[in-house]
Tab-separated table of C-alpha atoms in Angstrom:
chain	number	residue	atom	x	y	z
A	1	MET	CA	12.317	37.000	-8.827
A	2	SER	CA	9.571	34.394	-9.481
A	3	ALA	CA	6.882	33.016	-7.626
A	4	ILE	CA	8.868	29.723	-6.097
A	5	ASP	CA	11.585	32.525	-5.198
A	6	GLU	CA	9.212	33.936	-2.366
A	7	THR	CA	7.491	30.764	-1.345
A	8	ALA	CA	8.656	28.216	1.838
A	9	LEU	CA	7.621	24.735	1.249
A	10	ILE	CA	6.243	23.023	4.617
A	11	PHE	CA	5.799	19.561	5.453
A	12	GLU	CA	3.484	18.146	8.153
A	13	GLY	CA	4.906	15.595	10.139
A	14	GLY	CA	2.953	12.100	12.054
A	15	GLY	CA	5.361	9.854	12.805
A	16	MET	CA	5.134	6.656	9.588
A	17	ARG	CA	1.811	8.360	8.836
A	18	ALA	CA	3.824	10.484	6.965
A	19	VAL	CA	4.761	7.646	4.527
A	20	VAL	CA	1.164	9.025	2.696
A	21	SER	CA	3.402	11.946	1.736
A	22	ALA	CA	6.001	10.298	0.386
A	23	GLY	CA	5.684	10.098	-3.166
A	24	VAL	CA	4.577	13.927	-3.002
A	25	VAL	CA	8.740	14.603	-1.658
A	26	VAL	CA	9.716	12.178	-5.014
A	27	ARG	CA	7.492	14.065	-7.011
A	28	LEU	CA	8.704	17.365	-5.907
A	29	ILE	CA	12.323	16.277	-6.126
A	30	GLU	CA	11.818	14.283	-10.194
A	31	SER	CA	10.150	18.075	-10.995
A	32	GLY	CA	13.112	19.937	-10.509
A	33	LEU	CA	11.119	22.691	-7.709
A	34	ASN	CA	13.686	23.956	-6.372
A	35	PHE	CA	12.597	26.150	-3.229
A	36	PRO	CA	14.425	28.548	-1.410
A	37	LEU	CA	13.185	27.265	2.135
A	38	ALA	CA	11.547	23.648	3.661
A	39	CYS	CA	10.516	23.668	6.512
A	40	GLY	CA	9.260	20.717	8.914
A	41	ILE	CA	8.698	19.139	12.209
A	42	SER	CA	9.570	15.067	13.457
A	43	ALA	CA	8.871	12.908	10.792
A	44	GLY	CA	8.241	16.499	8.716
A	45	ALA	CA	11.793	17.030	9.245
A	46	THR	CA	12.990	14.106	7.261
A	47	HIS	CA	10.859	14.756	4.416
A	48	THR	CA	12.659	17.883	4.419
A	49	PHE	CA	15.744	16.918	4.612
A	50	ASN	CA	14.997	13.984	2.122
A	51	TYR	CA	14.149	17.038	-0.057
A	52	THR	CA	16.732	19.521	0.632
A	53	SER	CA	19.324	16.930	-0.113
A	54	ARG	CA	17.495	16.034	-3.722
A	55	ASP	CA	17.611	11.946	-2.240
A	56	VAL	CA	14.896	9.819	-4.200
A	57	TRP	CA	15.903	6.869	-1.936
A	58	ARG	CA	15.774	7.970	1.192
A	59	ALA	CA	12.198	9.808	0.502
A	60	GLU	CA	10.624	6.222	0.072
A	61	ASN	CA	12.770	4.111	2.050
A	62	SER	CA	12.692	6.501	4.756
A	63	PHE	CA	8.765	6.013	6.021
A	64	THR	CA	9.259	2.007	3.538
A	65	SER	CA	11.701	-0.379	3.849
A	66	PHE	CA	13.184	0.753	6.935
A	67	VAL	CA	10.996	-0.908	9.351
A	68	THR	CA	12.380	-4.405	7.904
A	69	ASP	CA	15.683	-2.846	9.908
A	70	PRO	CA	16.172	-5.177	12.857
A	71	ASN	CA	17.654	-1.809	14.672
A	72	PHE	CA	14.325	-0.162	13.711
A	73	GLY	CA	12.692	0.008	17.279
A	74	SER	CA	9.678	-1.813	18.502
A	75	TRP	CA	8.269	-2.399	22.105
A	76	ARG	CA	11.537	-4.160	22.879
A	77	THR	CA	14.167	-1.662	22.565
A	78	PHE	CA	10.820	1.035	24.178
A	79	VAL	CA	11.578	-1.502	27.604
A	80	LYS	CA	15.124	-1.173	27.361
A	81	GLY	CA	14.839	2.497	27.483
A	82	GLN	CA	15.763	3.510	24.272
A	83	GLY	CA	12.216	4.086	22.520
A	84	ILE	CA	9.811	2.708	20.554
A	85	PHE	CA	11.396	4.037	17.590
A	86	ASN	CA	14.594	3.783	18.469
A	87	THR	CA	15.999	6.996	17.520
A	88	ASP	CA	19.924	6.683	18.867
A	89	TYR	CA	20.252	4.274	15.684
A	90	LEU	CA	17.683	5.955	13.275
A	91	TYR	CA	19.378	9.268	13.915
A	92	GLY	CA	23.097	7.866	14.037
A	93	GLU	CA	24.271	5.029	13.146
A	94	GLY	CA	21.627	3.994	10.444
A	95	ARG	CA	22.215	7.510	9.084
A	96	GLU	CA	26.344	8.010	9.010
A	97	PRO	CA	28.276	7.098	5.810
A	98	ASP	CA	28.404	3.708	6.529
A	99	GLY	CA	24.824	3.120	7.357
A	100	ALA	CA	22.005	1.455	5.876
A	101	TYR	CA	20.695	4.570	5.424
A	102	ARG	CA	23.160	6.746	5.121
A	103	PHE	CA	21.914	10.706	4.807
A	104	ASP	CA	24.138	12.518	2.521
A	105	PHE	CA	25.411	15.404	4.425
A	106	GLU	CA	27.514	16.937	2.049
A	107	ALA	CA	24.477	17.359	-1.292
A	108	PHE	CA	22.003	18.671	2.025
A	109	GLN	CA	24.771	21.530	2.592
A	110	ALA	CA	24.992	21.782	-1.017
A	111	SER	CA	21.646	22.081	-1.770
A	112	PRO	CA	20.563	25.671	-2.560
A	113	THR	CA	17.275	25.458	-0.325
A	114	ASP	CA	17.713	25.978	3.580
A	115	VAL	CA	15.128	24.565	6.147
A	116	ARG	CA	14.205	25.458	9.303
A	117	ILE	CA	13.402	22.594	11.488
A	118	SER	CA	11.310	22.981	15.060
A	119	ALA	CA	11.640	21.499	18.504
A	120	PHE	CA	10.015	21.879	22.129
A	121	CYS	CA	12.517	22.644	24.877
A	122	VAL	CA	10.995	21.045	27.848
A	123	ASP	CA	13.362	23.458	29.776
A	124	THR	CA	11.907	27.495	28.684
A	125	ALA	CA	8.306	25.572	27.896
A	126	SER	CA	8.925	27.460	24.140
A	127	PRO	CA	10.164	25.756	21.034
A	128	VAL	CA	13.184	26.262	19.075
A	129	TYR	CA	13.868	26.753	15.313
A	130	TRP	CA	17.138	25.739	13.541
A	131	SER	CA	18.471	26.161	10.427
A	132	LYS	CA	21.739	24.831	7.735
A	133	ALA	CA	23.256	27.885	9.865
A	134	ASP	CA	22.893	25.600	13.517
A	135	MET	CA	23.964	22.090	11.705
A	136	PRO	CA	27.822	22.427	10.418
A	137	ASP	CA	28.197	18.969	10.253
A	138	LEU	CA	26.434	15.713	10.027
A	139	ALA	CA	26.680	14.743	13.648
A	140	SER	CA	24.396	18.397	14.661
A	141	THR	CA	22.363	17.621	11.639
A	142	LEU	CA	21.363	13.800	12.979
A	143	ARG	CA	20.905	15.192	16.464
A	144	ARG	CA	18.331	18.246	15.717
A	145	ALA	CA	16.450	15.586	13.562
A	146	GLN	CA	16.436	13.080	16.179
A	147	ALA	CA	15.419	16.476	18.545
A	148	SER	CA	12.465	17.207	16.497
A	149	SER	CA	10.941	13.897	16.143
A	150	THR	CA	11.229	12.502	19.444
A	151	MET	CA	7.335	11.611	20.849
A	152	PRO	CA	7.401	12.450	24.642
A	153	GLY	CA	6.865	8.762	26.498
A	154	LEU	CA	7.852	6.996	23.597
A	155	MET	CA	11.001	7.897	23.067
A	156	PRO	CA	13.730	9.473	25.639
A	157	PRO	CA	14.479	13.208	25.255
A	158	VAL	CA	16.910	14.633	23.475
A	159	GLU	CA	20.393	16.734	24.806
A	160	ILE	CA	21.785	19.449	22.768
A	161	ASP	CA	24.308	21.917	24.585
A	162	GLY	CA	22.706	21.066	27.638
A	163	ALA	CA	19.031	21.188	27.187
A	164	THR	CA	16.355	19.057	26.836
A	165	TYR	CA	13.976	18.374	23.664
A	166	VAL	CA	11.247	16.444	22.620
A	167	ASP	CA	9.209	16.291	19.192
A	168	GLY	CA	9.027	20.290	18.055
A	169	ALA	CA	4.894	18.969	17.343
A	170	LEU	CA	4.204	20.767	21.192
A	171	GLY	CA	5.246	23.673	19.974
A	172	PRO	CA	2.650	26.849	18.930
A	173	SER	CA	1.709	25.381	15.416
A	174	GLY	CA	0.624	22.239	16.931
A	175	GLY	CA	2.952	20.303	14.171
A	176	ILE	CA	2.715	22.240	11.223
A	177	ALA	CA	5.599	24.806	10.522
A	178	LEU	CA	3.705	27.686	9.253
A	179	ASP	CA	5.226	29.870	11.975
A	180	ALA	CA	8.527	29.033	11.460
A	181	ALA	CA	8.378	29.775	7.446
A	182	ARG	CA	6.860	33.310	8.919
A	183	LEU	CA	9.733	33.515	11.142
A	184	ALA	CA	11.530	33.293	8.394
A	185	GLY	CA	10.085	35.706	6.638
A	186	TYR	CA	7.892	34.319	3.698
A	187	GLU	CA	4.367	35.124	3.172
A	188	ARG	CA	3.602	32.206	0.527
A	189	PHE	CA	3.471	28.933	1.496
A	190	VAL	CA	2.883	25.391	-0.210
A	191	VAL	CA	2.037	22.406	2.798
A	192	VAL	CA	2.434	18.942	1.891
A	193	MET	CA	-0.059	17.821	4.962
A	194	THR	CA	-0.550	14.506	5.870
A	195	GLN	CA	-4.202	14.243	7.486
A	196	PRO	CA	-7.169	14.913	5.387
A	197	ARG	CA	-8.316	18.206	4.697
A	198	GLU	CA	-11.812	17.185	6.571
A	199	TYR	CA	-9.762	16.449	9.484
A	200	VAL	CA	-10.037	17.891	13.474
A	201	LYS	CA	-7.886	17.028	15.810
A	202	LYS	CA	-9.640	15.770	18.835
A	203	PRO	CA	-8.500	16.914	22.994
A	204	GLY	CA	-7.096	14.459	24.674
A	205	ASN	CA	-7.152	13.773	28.376
A	206	ALA	CA	-5.023	17.213	30.354
A	207	ALA	CA	-5.236	15.699	33.474
A	208	LEU	CA	-3.982	11.906	32.360
A	209	TYR	CA	-1.376	13.916	30.607
A	210	ARG	CA	0.068	15.474	33.925
A	211	THR	CA	-0.047	12.014	35.648
A	212	LEU	CA	2.169	10.657	32.411
A	213	PHE	CA	4.317	13.435	32.954
A	214	PRO	CA	4.503	14.150	36.858
A	215	LYS	CA	8.194	15.710	36.138
A	216	MET	CA	7.733	17.836	32.532
A	217	PRO	CA	4.891	19.452	33.459
A	218	ALA	CA	5.235	22.175	30.562
A	219	VAL	CA	4.952	18.632	28.275
A	220	ALA	CA	1.967	17.512	30.163
A	221	GLU	CA	0.012	21.171	29.203
A	222	ALA	CA	2.098	21.239	25.597
A	223	ILE	CA	0.308	17.834	25.031
A	224	ALA	CA	-2.861	18.903	26.190
A	225	GLY	CA	-3.315	22.320	24.148
A	226	ARG	CA	-1.710	20.524	21.142
A	227	ALA	CA	-5.452	19.592	19.568
A	228	ARG	CA	-6.035	23.440	19.880
A	229	ARG	CA	-2.952	24.678	18.141
A	230	TYR	CA	-2.892	22.340	15.480
A	231	ASN	CA	-6.502	22.850	14.596
A	232	HIS	CA	-5.522	26.742	14.523
A	233	THR	CA	-2.909	26.496	12.145
A	234	ARG	CA	-5.514	24.441	9.611
A	235	GLU	CA	-7.811	26.897	10.198
A	236	GLN	CA	-5.123	29.377	9.007
A	237	LEU	CA	-3.854	27.525	5.968
A	238	PHE	CA	-7.513	27.405	4.655
A	239	ASP	CA	-7.748	30.874	5.261
A	240	LEU	CA	-4.278	31.645	3.246
A	241	GLU	CA	-5.089	29.459	0.307
A	242	LYS	CA	-8.358	31.103	-0.086
A	243	GLN	CA	-6.042	34.190	-0.152
A	244	GLY	CA	-4.239	32.673	-2.682
A	245	LYS	CA	-1.313	32.145	-0.352
A	246	ALA	CA	-1.028	28.837	-0.130
A	247	PHE	CA	-1.361	25.464	-2.033
A	248	LEU	CA	-2.030	22.591	0.074
A	249	PHE	CA	-1.562	18.564	-0.424
A	250	PHE	CA	-4.195	16.646	1.341
A	251	PRO	CA	-4.096	12.453	1.255
A	252	GLU	CA	-7.102	11.272	0.456
A	253	LYS	CA	-6.989	8.478	2.792
A	254	ALA	CA	-4.381	8.373	6.017
A	255	GLU	CA	-5.701	5.366	7.577
A	256	LEU	CA	-1.989	4.465	9.525
A	257	SER	CA	-1.315	4.813	13.291
A	258	ASN	CA	1.951	7.229	13.786
A	259	ARG	CA	3.600	3.944	14.665
A	260	GLU	CA	2.851	1.652	11.831
A	261	THR	CA	5.302	-0.732	11.034
A	262	ASP	CA	3.052	-3.310	8.980
A	263	ILE	CA	5.377	-2.960	5.493
A	264	GLU	CA	2.654	-3.979	3.232
A	265	LYS	CA	0.322	-0.767	4.562
A	266	LEU	CA	3.203	1.839	4.132
A	267	GLU	CA	4.300	-0.019	0.772
A	268	GLY	CA	0.607	0.671	-0.645
A	269	CYS	CA	0.998	4.017	0.875
A	270	TYR	CA	3.490	5.074	-0.144
A	271	GLN	CA	2.352	3.805	-3.965
A	272	ASN	CA	-0.397	5.550	-3.518
A	273	SER	CA	1.082	9.085	-2.789
A	274	LEU	CA	2.836	8.631	-5.690
A	275	VAL	CA	0.190	8.566	-8.118
A	276	GLU	CA	-1.939	11.421	-6.268
A	277	ALA	CA	1.161	13.621	-6.158
A	278	GLU	CA	1.584	13.820	-9.753
A	279	LYS	CA	-1.739	15.832	-10.502
A	280	TRP	CA	-1.691	17.700	-6.954
A	281	ILE	CA	2.405	18.768	-8.899
A	282	GLU	CA	0.826	19.749	-12.201
A	283	ASP	CA	-1.723	22.048	-10.434
A	284	LEU	CA	1.033	23.438	-8.311
A	285	GLN	CA	3.402	24.657	-10.943
A	286	ASP	CA	0.156	26.114	-12.582
A	287	TRP	CA	-0.202	28.114	-9.042
A	288	LEU	CA	3.349	28.769	-9.396
A	289	ILE	CA	2.814	30.487	-12.286
A	290	SER	CA	-0.542	32.547	-12.370
């Protein structure tokens, strides 16, 4: 068994900021590196699906040209109750076989790579992890991707089988699916981050979150504790890196909002990510055979 057969690939989320790692997804596909498991949360779930289906076009355009689609989302759709990102469109009509950004479900299912994506169950205040086995058709796949990516307060919660879900970043890992990969039995990890190496998440205002989510106290508490959990996961990754068990990608800069829609900024960041990914892929291949 080769090293890659024992290694899980993990994509950090971050909304539209994930454009800073979109070039890595493209380069991984072009390099022919086939990991047995890909994991992601929120925008990282989109990277996971694009990598697994080996779709270079969607890997780029999901975080660039898609923002120019008039149905993408805005404060107008937010006021209508559809969310700052119009997720019913982004994970519905827009991804259907005849949609502008169709998702190749057949290629996804045929891929040798399995997946783990995560969402936060509001009813139980706990994470849920979904694999390909939980997504037997296009509708169930897109619905779970939508749940994983639903920023609380900015997008309406997602109902699946009678349970309510929001963004998986509220789970125990803080948004980096290391826990999902470990639960799947992996001990070696390639992790593609969307924040620079030196980044440390600052804690938010717990009282404010309780005010904003009076009917969802579990969400308020999860948001309040997210920075601590996120920073702890990063510390774990740095320890694994020192042990030779993790290989990490960090963008040189990530000065974007997770709600960025300026196409010129997004295109520029994507092009930068392609350049940054080239050398990283070479080093990754060396690490996999070392």
